[in-house]
Amino acid sequence: MSFTARLVNRLTFPTKHVLIVEDDIEQQRNLLGVFQRLFGAQGHVQVSVVPGGLFAADFYDEDLDISLILLDHDLPHGSGPEFMDYLLSRTNPYRAPMVMTASGIPSNNDALMVAGAKYKFTKNEIVEGKADDLL
């Protein structure tokens, strides 16, 4: 089955795709708010949200061309480091999406950096705008 990429009843065609891997619904909303603030409701960035590493692994496909993954550490279905192992074992290194840590616990962000994340921020730092230049 094939699907068509088209612009119908939408202000702007999305050119970037962000995947948020976060299990807490309030934190999902807070992180989504960052992208709405920066890019608008129908801007060049589209965002998908999944609640754990297992769901992210099922969702992830190189063909979706995900530009950025915001990754929490402690997740009920597959931790952040487990997802990093999956991602790095299945992704062409030249097409790998950037991974930004998004845990509220500094040592968890350190563990995600060791696992292969590229940028280190807490959820609060992202929501407060400290990652805006990278986003």
mmCIF file of N, CA and C in Angstrom:
data_model
loop_
_atom_site.group_PDB
_atom_site.id
_atom_site.type_symbol
_atom_site.label_atom_id
_atom_site.label_comp_id
_atom_site.label_asym_id
_atom_site.label_seq_id
_atom_site.Cartn_x
_atom_site.Cartn_y
_atom_site.Cartn_z
ATOM 1 N N MET A 1 0.841 -1.168 0.000
ATOM 2 C CA MET A 1 0.000 0.000 0.000
ATOM 3 C C MET A 1 0.887 1.232 0.000
ATOM 4 N N SER A 2 0.506 2.219 -0.759
ATOM 5 C CA SER A 2 1.269 3.463 -0.758
ATOM 6 C C SER A 2 0.358 4.616 -0.346
ATOM 7 N N PHE A 3 0.970 5.603 0.253
ATOM 8 C CA PHE A 3 0.247 6.782 0.716
ATOM 9 C C PHE A 3 0.830 8.004 0.036
ATOM 10 N N THR A 4 0.013 8.994 -0.189
ATOM 11 C CA THR A 4 0.423 10.204 -0.885
ATOM 12 C C THR A 4 0.703 11.322 0.108
ATOM 13 N N ALA A 5 1.806 12.005 -0.090
ATOM 14 C CA ALA A 5 2.108 13.209 0.686
ATOM 15 C C ALA A 5 1.507 14.380 -0.075
ATOM 16 N N ARG A 6 0.530 15.042 0.553
ATOM 17 C CA ARG A 6 -0.111 16.143 -0.144
ATOM 18 C C ARG A 6 -0.556 17.215 0.836
ATOM 19 N N LEU A 7 -0.769 18.381 0.298
ATOM 20 C CA LEU A 7 -1.195 19.529 1.082
ATOM 21 C C LEU A 7 -2.660 19.809 0.767
ATOM 22 N N VAL A 8 -3.547 19.378 1.656
ATOM 23 C CA VAL A 8 -4.977 19.606 1.488
ATOM 24 C C VAL A 8 -5.521 20.153 2.802
ATOM 25 N N ASN A 9 -6.173 21.320 2.741
ATOM 26 C CA ASN A 9 -6.774 21.946 3.921
ATOM 27 C C ASN A 9 -5.776 22.092 5.072
ATOM 28 N N ARG A 10 -4.556 22.413 4.741
ATOM 29 C CA ARG A 10 -3.504 22.614 5.729
ATOM 30 C C ARG A 10 -2.718 23.852 5.311
ATOM 31 N N LEU A 11 -2.322 24.663 6.274
ATOM 32 C CA LEU A 11 -1.640 25.910 5.957
ATOM 33 C C LEU A 11 -0.262 25.692 5.343
ATOM 34 N N THR A 12 0.500 24.760 5.891
ATOM 35 C CA THR A 12 1.887 24.538 5.476
ATOM 36 C C THR A 12 2.168 23.044 5.439
ATOM 37 N N PHE A 13 2.883 22.595 4.444
ATOM 38 C CA PHE A 13 3.256 21.186 4.394
ATOM 39 C C PHE A 13 4.421 20.945 5.356
ATOM 40 N N PRO A 14 4.326 19.940 6.227
ATOM 41 C CA PRO A 14 5.413 19.689 7.175
ATOM 42 C C PRO A 14 6.661 19.147 6.477
ATOM 43 N N THR A 15 7.805 19.684 6.865
ATOM 44 C CA THR A 15 9.074 19.225 6.299
ATOM 45 C C THR A 15 9.943 18.527 7.334
ATOM 46 N N LYS A 16 9.565 18.606 8.597
ATOM 47 C CA LYS A 16 10.302 17.954 9.683
ATOM 48 C C LYS A 16 9.326 17.152 10.528
ATOM 49 N N HIS A 17 9.843 16.073 11.122
ATOM 50 C CA HIS A 17 9.020 15.202 11.961
ATOM 51 C C HIS A 17 9.766 14.969 13.270
ATOM 52 N N VAL A 18 9.085 15.222 14.382
ATOM 53 C CA VAL A 18 9.643 15.026 15.712
ATOM 54 C C VAL A 18 8.869 13.898 16.392
ATOM 55 N N LEU A 19 9.592 13.015 17.067
ATOM 56 C CA LEU A 19 8.984 11.942 17.845
ATOM 57 C C LEU A 19 9.279 12.199 19.315
ATOM 58 N N ILE A 20 8.233 12.325 20.120
ATOM 59 C CA ILE A 20 8.372 12.482 21.560
ATOM 60 C C ILE A 20 8.092 11.131 22.197
ATOM 61 N N VAL A 21 9.056 10.621 22.973
ATOM 62 C CA VAL A 21 8.895 9.351 23.682
ATOM 63 C C VAL A 21 8.779 9.689 25.165
ATOM 64 N N GLU A 22 7.544 9.753 25.639
ATOM 65 C CA GLU A 22 7.233 10.223 26.993
ATOM 66 C C GLU A 22 5.940 9.553 27.447
ATOM 67 N N ASP A 23 5.932 9.022 28.666
ATOM 68 C CA ASP A 23 4.760 8.302 29.158
ATOM 69 C C ASP A 23 3.800 9.154 29.977
ATOM 70 N N ASP A 24 4.247 10.261 30.537
ATOM 71 C CA ASP A 24 3.417 11.100 31.386
ATOM 72 C C ASP A 24 2.588 12.044 30.508
ATOM 73 N N ILE A 25 1.272 11.972 30.623
ATOM 74 C CA ILE A 25 0.401 12.752 29.746
ATOM 75 C C ILE A 25 0.601 14.255 29.929
ATOM 76 N N GLU A 26 0.796 14.704 31.163
ATOM 77 C CA GLU A 26 1.017 16.138 31.381
ATOM 78 C C GLU A 26 2.322 16.593 30.721
ATOM 79 N N GLN A 27 3.355 15.769 30.837
ATOM 80 C CA GLN A 27 4.638 16.117 30.200
ATOM 81 C C GLN A 27 4.522 16.055 28.676
ATOM 82 N N GLN A 28 3.738 15.121 28.153
ATOM 83 C CA GLN A 28 3.492 15.085 26.707
ATOM 84 C C GLN A 28 2.907 16.423 26.258
ATOM 85 N N ARG A 29 1.879 16.872 26.995
ATOM 86 C CA ARG A 29 1.226 18.143 26.668
ATOM 87 C C ARG A 29 2.217 19.302 26.743
ATOM 88 N N ASN A 30 3.048 19.327 27.786
ATOM 89 C CA ASN A 30 4.025 20.409 27.939
ATOM 90 C C ASN A 30 5.014 20.427 26.779
ATOM 91 N N LEU A 31 5.499 19.266 26.393
ATOM 92 C CA LEU A 31 6.459 19.197 25.285
ATOM 93 C C LEU A 31 5.799 19.548 23.953
ATOM 94 N N LEU A 32 4.577 19.098 23.748
ATOM 95 C CA LEU A 32 3.852 19.478 22.534
ATOM 96 C C LEU A 32 3.667 20.989 22.469
ATOM 97 N N GLY A 33 3.442 21.610 23.621
ATOM 98 C CA GLY A 33 3.275 23.051 23.670
ATOM 99 C C GLY A 33 4.502 23.809 23.187
ATOM 100 N N VAL A 34 5.668 23.248 23.409
ATOM 101 C CA VAL A 34 6.906 23.877 22.929
ATOM 102 C C VAL A 34 6.882 23.965 21.406
ATOM 103 N N PHE A 35 6.504 22.882 20.752
ATOM 104 C CA PHE A 35 6.499 22.867 19.289
ATOM 105 C C PHE A 35 5.383 23.737 18.729
ATOM 106 N N GLN A 36 4.251 23.805 19.420
ATOM 107 C CA GLN A 36 3.177 24.693 18.986
ATOM 108 C C GLN A 36 3.639 26.142 19.108
ATOM 109 N N ARG A 37 4.321 26.463 20.205
ATOM 110 C CA ARG A 37 4.824 27.823 20.415
ATOM 111 C C ARG A 37 5.847 28.211 19.354
ATOM 112 N N LEU A 38 6.732 27.286 19.025
ATOM 113 C CA LEU A 38 7.808 27.591 18.075
ATOM 114 C C LEU A 38 7.359 27.558 16.614
ATOM 115 N N PHE A 39 6.464 26.633 16.276
ATOM 116 C CA PHE A 39 6.175 26.389 14.863
ATOM 117 C C PHE A 39 4.706 26.542 14.472
ATOM 118 N N GLY A 40 3.826 26.762 15.440
ATOM 119 C CA GLY A 40 2.412 26.883 15.128
ATOM 120 C C GLY A 40 1.753 25.522 14.997
ATOM 121 N N ALA A 41 0.445 25.561 14.955
ATOM 122 C CA ALA A 41 -0.325 24.318 14.930
ATOM 123 C C ALA A 41 -0.179 23.558 13.619
ATOM 124 N N GLN A 42 0.064 24.270 12.528
ATOM 125 C CA GLN A 42 0.227 23.609 11.233
ATOM 126 C C GLN A 42 1.460 24.158 10.521
ATOM 127 N N GLY A 43 2.572 24.137 11.229
ATOM 128 C CA GLY A 43 3.810 24.648 10.659
ATOM 129 C C GLY A 43 4.580 23.582 9.912
ATOM 130 N N HIS A 44 5.850 23.839 9.745
ATOM 131 C CA HIS A 44 6.717 22.928 9.011
ATOM 132 C C HIS A 44 7.098 21.694 9.812
ATOM 133 N N VAL A 45 6.708 21.665 11.077
ATOM 134 C CA VAL A 45 7.060 20.542 11.954
ATOM 135 C C VAL A 45 5.795 19.799 12.359
ATOM 136 N N GLN A 46 5.827 18.487 12.203
ATOM 137 C CA GLN A 46 4.751 17.651 12.732
ATOM 138 C C GLN A 46 5.331 16.816 13.860
ATOM 139 N N VAL A 47 4.497 16.492 14.844
ATOM 140 C CA VAL A 47 4.973 15.824 16.046
ATOM 141 C C VAL A 47 4.124 14.585 16.305
ATOM 142 N N SER A 48 4.796 13.489 16.633
ATOM 143 C CA SER A 48 4.126 12.268 17.059
ATOM 144 C C SER A 48 4.570 11.965 18.484
ATOM 145 N N VAL A 49 3.677 11.350 19.254
ATOM 146 C CA VAL A 49 3.967 11.040 20.654
ATOM 147 C C VAL A 49 3.683 9.564 20.898
ATOM 148 N N VAL A 50 4.639 8.894 21.558
ATOM 149 C CA VAL A 50 4.449 7.511 21.978
ATOM 150 C C VAL A 50 4.869 7.402 23.445
ATOM 151 N N PRO A 51 4.281 6.440 24.198
ATOM 152 C CA PRO A 51 4.523 6.392 25.635
ATOM 153 C C PRO A 51 5.668 5.502 26.109
ATOM 154 N N GLY A 52 6.466 4.957 25.217
ATOM 155 C CA GLY A 52 7.564 4.113 25.681
ATOM 156 C C GLY A 52 8.435 3.627 24.534
ATOM 157 N N GLY A 53 9.556 3.009 24.919
ATOM 158 C CA GLY A 53 10.516 2.526 23.934
ATOM 159 C C GLY A 53 9.951 1.469 23.002
ATOM 160 N N LEU A 54 9.124 0.581 23.516
ATOM 161 C CA LEU A 54 8.514 -0.451 22.680
ATOM 162 C C LEU A 54 7.642 0.173 21.602
ATOM 163 N N PHE A 55 6.841 1.167 21.990
ATOM 164 C CA PHE A 55 5.977 1.851 21.029
ATOM 165 C C PHE A 55 6.821 2.655 20.035
ATOM 166 N N ALA A 56 7.888 3.265 20.519
ATOM 167 C CA ALA A 56 8.772 4.023 19.632
ATOM 168 C C ALA A 56 9.426 3.097 18.612
ATOM 169 N N ALA A 57 9.838 1.913 19.056
ATOM 170 C CA ALA A 57 10.449 0.955 18.135
ATOM 171 C C ALA A 57 9.438 0.500 17.093
ATOM 172 N N ASP A 58 8.196 0.270 17.510
ATOM 173 C CA ASP A 58 7.154 -0.112 16.554
ATOM 174 C C ASP A 58 6.851 1.022 15.591
ATOM 175 N N PHE A 59 6.901 2.253 16.084
ATOM 176 C CA PHE A 59 6.582 3.427 15.280
ATOM 177 C C PHE A 59 7.719 3.812 14.345
ATOM 178 N N TYR A 60 8.948 3.663 14.828
ATOM 179 C CA TYR A 60 10.105 4.170 14.090
ATOM 180 C C TYR A 60 10.302 3.425 12.778
ATOM 181 N N ASP A 61 10.531 4.191 11.752
ATOM 182 C CA ASP A 61 10.831 3.651 10.429
ATOM 183 C C ASP A 61 11.703 4.693 9.742
ATOM 184 N N GLU A 62 12.832 4.305 9.230
ATOM 185 C CA GLU A 62 13.724 5.254 8.571
ATOM 186 C C GLU A 62 13.013 6.037 7.480
ATOM 187 N N ASP A 63 12.032 5.426 6.842
ATOM 188 C CA ASP A 63 11.328 6.095 5.755
ATOM 189 C C ASP A 63 10.457 7.254 6.232
ATOM 190 N N LEU A 64 10.130 7.293 7.535
ATOM 191 C CA LEU A 64 9.352 8.417 8.054
ATOM 192 C C LEU A 64 10.199 9.679 8.162
ATOM 193 N N ASP A 65 11.498 9.531 8.067
ATOM 194 C CA ASP A 65 12.423 10.656 8.090
ATOM 195 C C ASP A 65 12.231 11.525 9.329
ATOM 196 N N ILE A 66 12.303 10.891 10.490
ATOM 197 C CA ILE A 66 12.198 11.610 11.757
ATOM 198 C C ILE A 66 13.482 12.410 11.958
ATOM 199 N N SER A 67 13.332 13.701 12.190
ATOM 200 C CA SER A 67 14.476 14.593 12.345
ATOM 201 C C SER A 67 15.005 14.629 13.765
ATOM 202 N N LEU A 68 14.112 14.470 14.742
ATOM 203 C CA LEU A 68 14.485 14.626 16.141
ATOM 204 C C LEU A 68 13.631 13.718 17.003
ATOM 205 N N ILE A 69 14.257 13.113 18.012
ATOM 206 C CA ILE A 69 13.542 12.322 19.004
ATOM 207 C C ILE A 69 13.829 12.927 20.372
ATOM 208 N N LEU A 70 12.765 13.300 21.097
ATOM 209 C CA LEU A 70 12.897 13.696 22.494
ATOM 210 C C LEU A 70 12.633 12.451 23.317
ATOM 211 N N LEU A 71 13.596 12.044 24.128
ATOM 212 C CA LEU A 71 13.553 10.731 24.757
ATOM 213 C C LEU A 71 13.652 10.809 26.271
ATOM 214 N N ASP A 72 12.627 10.276 26.925
ATOM 215 C CA ASP A 72 12.638 10.114 28.372
ATOM 216 C C ASP A 72 13.413 8.839 28.699
ATOM 217 N N HIS A 73 13.765 8.655 29.949
ATOM 218 C CA HIS A 73 14.540 7.492 30.375
ATOM 219 C C HIS A 73 13.666 6.412 30.979
ATOM 220 N N ASP A 74 12.931 6.758 32.029
ATOM 221 C CA ASP A 74 12.115 5.780 32.749
ATOM 222 C C ASP A 74 10.740 5.682 32.095
ATOM 223 N N LEU A 75 10.529 4.596 31.381
ATOM 224 C CA LEU A 75 9.291 4.395 30.637
ATOM 225 C C LEU A 75 8.748 3.007 30.960
ATOM 226 N N PRO A 76 7.431 2.844 31.052
ATOM 227 C CA PRO A 76 6.880 1.561 31.483
ATOM 228 C C PRO A 76 7.037 0.430 30.466
ATOM 229 N N HIS A 77 7.141 0.766 29.200
ATOM 230 C CA HIS A 77 7.270 -0.264 28.164
ATOM 231 C C HIS A 77 8.508 0.021 27.329
ATOM 232 N N GLY A 78 9.666 -0.381 27.823
ATOM 233 C CA GLY A 78 10.917 -0.152 27.111
ATOM 234 C C GLY A 78 11.533 1.173 27.512
ATOM 235 N N SER A 79 12.654 1.114 28.209
ATOM 236 C CA SER A 79 13.314 2.328 28.695
ATOM 237 C C SER A 79 13.968 3.097 27.547
ATOM 238 N N GLY A 80 14.353 4.337 27.861
ATOM 239 C CA GLY A 80 15.068 5.146 26.885
ATOM 240 C C GLY A 80 16.344 4.479 26.385
ATOM 241 N N PRO A 81 17.204 3.960 27.286
ATOM 242 C CA PRO A 81 18.410 3.282 26.805
ATOM 243 C C PRO A 81 18.112 2.044 25.943
ATOM 244 N N GLU A 82 17.063 1.320 26.267
ATOM 245 C CA GLU A 82 16.690 0.170 25.435
ATOM 246 C C GLU A 82 16.291 0.628 24.033
ATOM 247 N N PHE A 83 15.544 1.729 23.955
ATOM 248 C CA PHE A 83 15.185 2.247 22.643
ATOM 249 C C PHE A 83 16.421 2.723 21.896
ATOM 250 N N MET A 84 17.366 3.366 22.587
ATOM 251 C CA MET A 84 18.602 3.803 21.925
ATOM 252 C C MET A 84 19.340 2.616 21.328
ATOM 253 N N ASP A 85 19.428 1.505 22.066
ATOM 254 C CA ASP A 85 20.063 0.300 21.533
ATOM 255 C C ASP A 85 19.374 -0.147 20.250
ATOM 256 N N TYR A 86 18.052 -0.171 20.287
ATOM 257 C CA TYR A 86 17.266 -0.558 19.111
ATOM 258 C C TYR A 86 17.546 0.390 17.954
ATOM 259 N N LEU A 87 17.444 1.683 18.217
ATOM 260 C CA LEU A 87 17.614 2.694 17.175
ATOM 261 C C LEU A 87 18.986 2.594 16.516
ATOM 262 N N LEU A 88 20.020 2.521 17.337
ATOM 263 C CA LEU A 88 21.380 2.504 16.788
ATOM 264 C C LEU A 88 21.709 1.202 16.079
ATOM 265 N N SER A 89 21.040 0.125 16.440
ATOM 266 C CA SER A 89 21.304 -1.157 15.767
ATOM 267 C C SER A 89 20.580 -1.272 14.428
ATOM 268 N N ARG A 90 19.612 -0.407 14.175
ATOM 269 C CA ARG A 90 18.784 -0.551 12.978
ATOM 270 C C ARG A 90 18.796 0.659 12.054
ATOM 271 N N THR A 91 19.588 1.647 12.362
ATOM 272 C CA THR A 91 19.550 2.892 11.612
ATOM 273 C C THR A 91 20.868 3.117 10.894
ATOM 274 N N ASN A 92 20.768 3.533 9.655
ATOM 275 C CA ASN A 92 21.938 3.968 8.919
ATOM 276 C C ASN A 92 22.512 5.174 9.664
ATOM 277 N N PRO A 93 23.769 5.115 10.090
ATOM 278 C CA PRO A 93 24.328 6.218 10.893
ATOM 279 C C PRO A 93 24.242 7.574 10.196
ATOM 280 N N TYR A 94 24.211 7.578 8.880
ATOM 281 C CA TYR A 94 24.124 8.843 8.151
ATOM 282 C C TYR A 94 22.702 9.385 8.102
ATOM 283 N N ARG A 95 21.730 8.558 8.430
ATOM 284 C CA ARG A 95 20.326 8.990 8.423
ATOM 285 C C ARG A 95 19.714 8.970 9.815
ATOM 286 N N ALA A 96 20.516 8.733 10.827
ATOM 287 C CA ALA A 96 19.992 8.637 12.193
ATOM 288 C C ALA A 96 19.439 9.985 12.642
ATOM 289 N N PRO A 97 18.271 9.969 13.273
ATOM 290 C CA PRO A 97 17.728 11.224 13.798
ATOM 291 C C PRO A 97 18.527 11.697 15.004
ATOM 292 N N MET A 98 18.508 13.000 15.244
ATOM 293 C CA MET A 98 19.112 13.527 16.457
ATOM 294 C C MET A 98 18.254 13.084 17.624
ATOM 295 N N VAL A 99 18.901 12.734 18.725
ATOM 296 C CA VAL A 99 18.175 12.361 19.933
ATOM 297 C C VAL A 99 18.541 13.357 21.022
ATOM 298 N N MET A 100 17.499 13.938 21.635
ATOM 299 C CA MET A 100 17.667 14.882 22.724
ATOM 300 C C MET A 100 17.079 14.247 23.980
ATOM 301 N N THR A 101 17.848 14.258 25.063
ATOM 302 C CA THR A 101 17.333 13.705 26.314
ATOM 303 C C THR A 101 16.190 14.571 26.822
ATOM 304 N N ALA A 102 15.256 13.932 27.515
ATOM 305 C CA ALA A 102 14.111 14.664 28.057
ATOM 306 C C ALA A 102 13.643 13.991 29.337
ATOM 307 N N SER A 103 14.577 13.765 30.243
ATOM 308 C CA SER A 103 14.223 13.220 31.546
ATOM 309 C C SER A 103 14.277 14.341 32.570
ATOM 310 N N GLY A 104 13.535 14.199 33.635
ATOM 311 C CA GLY A 104 13.584 15.183 34.707
ATOM 312 C C GLY A 104 14.694 14.909 35.700
ATOM 313 N N ILE A 105 15.392 13.779 35.529
ATOM 314 C CA ILE A 105 16.433 13.374 36.475
ATOM 315 C C ILE A 105 17.790 13.473 35.775
ATOM 316 N N PRO A 106 18.688 14.341 36.262
ATOM 317 C CA PRO A 106 19.970 14.552 35.577
ATOM 318 C C PRO A 106 20.761 13.272 35.314
ATOM 319 N N SER A 107 20.819 12.355 36.266
ATOM 320 C CA SER A 107 21.598 11.129 36.040
ATOM 321 C C SER A 107 20.980 10.272 34.927
ATOM 322 N N ASN A 108 19.672 10.341 34.759
ATOM 323 C CA ASN A 108 19.035 9.614 33.651
ATOM 324 C C ASN A 108 19.426 10.222 32.310
ATOM 325 N N ASN A 109 19.528 11.550 32.266
ATOM 326 C CA ASN A 109 19.987 12.200 31.038
ATOM 327 C C ASN A 109 21.433 11.822 30.736
ATOM 328 N N ASP A 110 22.256 11.718 31.773
ATOM 329 C CA ASP A 110 23.642 11.269 31.581
ATOM 330 C C ASP A 110 23.667 9.869 30.990
ATOM 331 N N ALA A 111 22.806 8.975 31.495
ATOM 332 C CA ALA A 111 22.752 7.602 30.973
ATOM 333 C C ALA A 111 22.306 7.590 29.517
ATOM 334 N N LEU A 112 21.378 8.466 29.144
ATOM 335 C CA LEU A 112 20.939 8.531 27.743
ATOM 336 C C LEU A 112 22.054 9.057 26.844
ATOM 337 N N MET A 113 22.854 9.979 27.358
ATOM 338 C CA MET A 113 23.995 10.465 26.574
ATOM 339 C C MET A 113 24.995 9.337 26.337
ATOM 340 N N VAL A 114 25.259 8.546 27.365
ATOM 341 C CA VAL A 114 26.159 7.392 27.220
ATOM 342 C C VAL A 114 25.588 6.413 26.195
ATOM 343 N N ALA A 115 24.264 6.290 26.162
ATOM 344 C CA ALA A 115 23.609 5.362 25.234
ATOM 345 C C ALA A 115 23.601 5.879 23.803
ATOM 346 N N GLY A 116 23.945 7.157 23.585
ATOM 347 C CA GLY A 116 24.046 7.652 22.218
ATOM 348 C C GLY A 116 23.251 8.905 21.891
ATOM 349 N N ALA A 117 22.552 9.496 22.854
ATOM 350 C CA ALA A 117 21.844 10.749 22.593
ATOM 351 C C ALA A 117 22.855 11.843 22.255
ATOM 352 N N LYS A 118 22.426 12.826 21.481
ATOM 353 C CA LYS A 118 23.336 13.895 21.027
ATOM 354 C C LYS A 118 23.264 15.165 21.864
ATOM 355 N N TYR A 119 22.097 15.447 22.441
ATOM 356 C CA TYR A 119 21.908 16.685 23.189
ATOM 357 C C TYR A 119 21.268 16.374 24.524
ATOM 358 N N LYS A 120 21.714 17.094 25.575
ATOM 359 C CA LYS A 120 21.229 16.813 26.929
ATOM 360 C C LYS A 120 20.443 17.995 27.474
ATOM 361 N N PHE A 121 19.153 17.741 27.716
ATOM 362 C CA PHE A 121 18.266 18.710 28.346
ATOM 363 C C PHE A 121 17.303 17.962 29.245
ATOM 364 N N THR A 122 16.879 18.619 30.312
ATOM 365 C CA THR A 122 15.780 18.077 31.106
ATOM 366 C C THR A 122 14.470 18.518 30.448
ATOM 367 N N LYS A 123 13.390 17.863 30.837
ATOM 368 C CA LYS A 123 12.075 18.266 30.325
ATOM 369 C C LYS A 123 11.810 19.737 30.633
ATOM 370 N N ASN A 124 12.091 20.141 31.869
ATOM 371 C CA ASN A 124 11.835 21.528 32.259
ATOM 372 C C ASN A 124 12.647 22.508 31.424
ATOM 373 N N GLU A 125 13.898 22.180 31.139
ATOM 374 C CA GLU A 125 14.717 23.065 30.305
ATOM 375 C C GLU A 125 14.128 23.205 28.912
ATOM 376 N N ILE A 126 13.617 22.124 28.364
ATOM 377 C CA ILE A 126 13.001 22.187 27.041
ATOM 378 C C ILE A 126 11.752 23.064 27.091
ATOM 379 N N VAL A 127 10.902 22.835 28.078
ATOM 380 C CA VAL A 127 9.663 23.600 28.215
ATOM 381 C C VAL A 127 9.959 25.081 28.471
ATOM 382 N N GLU A 128 11.011 25.365 29.237
ATOM 383 C CA GLU A 128 11.388 26.759 29.536
ATOM 384 C C GLU A 128 12.031 27.471 28.362
ATOM 385 N N GLY A 129 12.308 26.766 27.263
ATOM 386 C CA GLY A 129 12.870 27.399 26.073
ATOM 387 C C GLY A 129 14.364 27.309 25.941
ATOM 388 N N LYS A 130 15.034 26.604 26.830
ATOM 389 C CA LYS A 130 16.500 26.535 26.794
ATOM 390 C C LYS A 130 17.019 25.700 25.625
ATOM 391 N N ALA A 131 16.163 24.926 24.985
ATOM 392 C CA ALA A 131 16.565 24.129 23.818
ATOM 393 C C ALA A 131 16.033 24.727 22.515
ATOM 394 N N ASP A 132 15.383 25.880 22.597
ATOM 395 C CA ASP A 132 14.733 26.462 21.411
ATOM 396 C C ASP A 132 15.673 26.624 20.224
ATOM 397 N N ASP A 133 16.901 27.047 20.464
ATOM 398 C CA ASP A 133 17.840 27.263 19.347
ATOM 399 C C ASP A 133 18.113 25.962 18.590
ATOM 400 N N LEU A 134 18.161 24.846 19.300
ATOM 401 C CA LEU A 134 18.374 23.551 18.640
ATOM 402 C C LEU A 134 17.107 23.041 17.958
ATOM 403 N N LEU A 135 15.986 23.320 18.586
ATOM 404 C CA LEU A 135 14.720 22.856 18.015
ATOM 405 C C LEU A 135 14.424 23.610 16.743
#
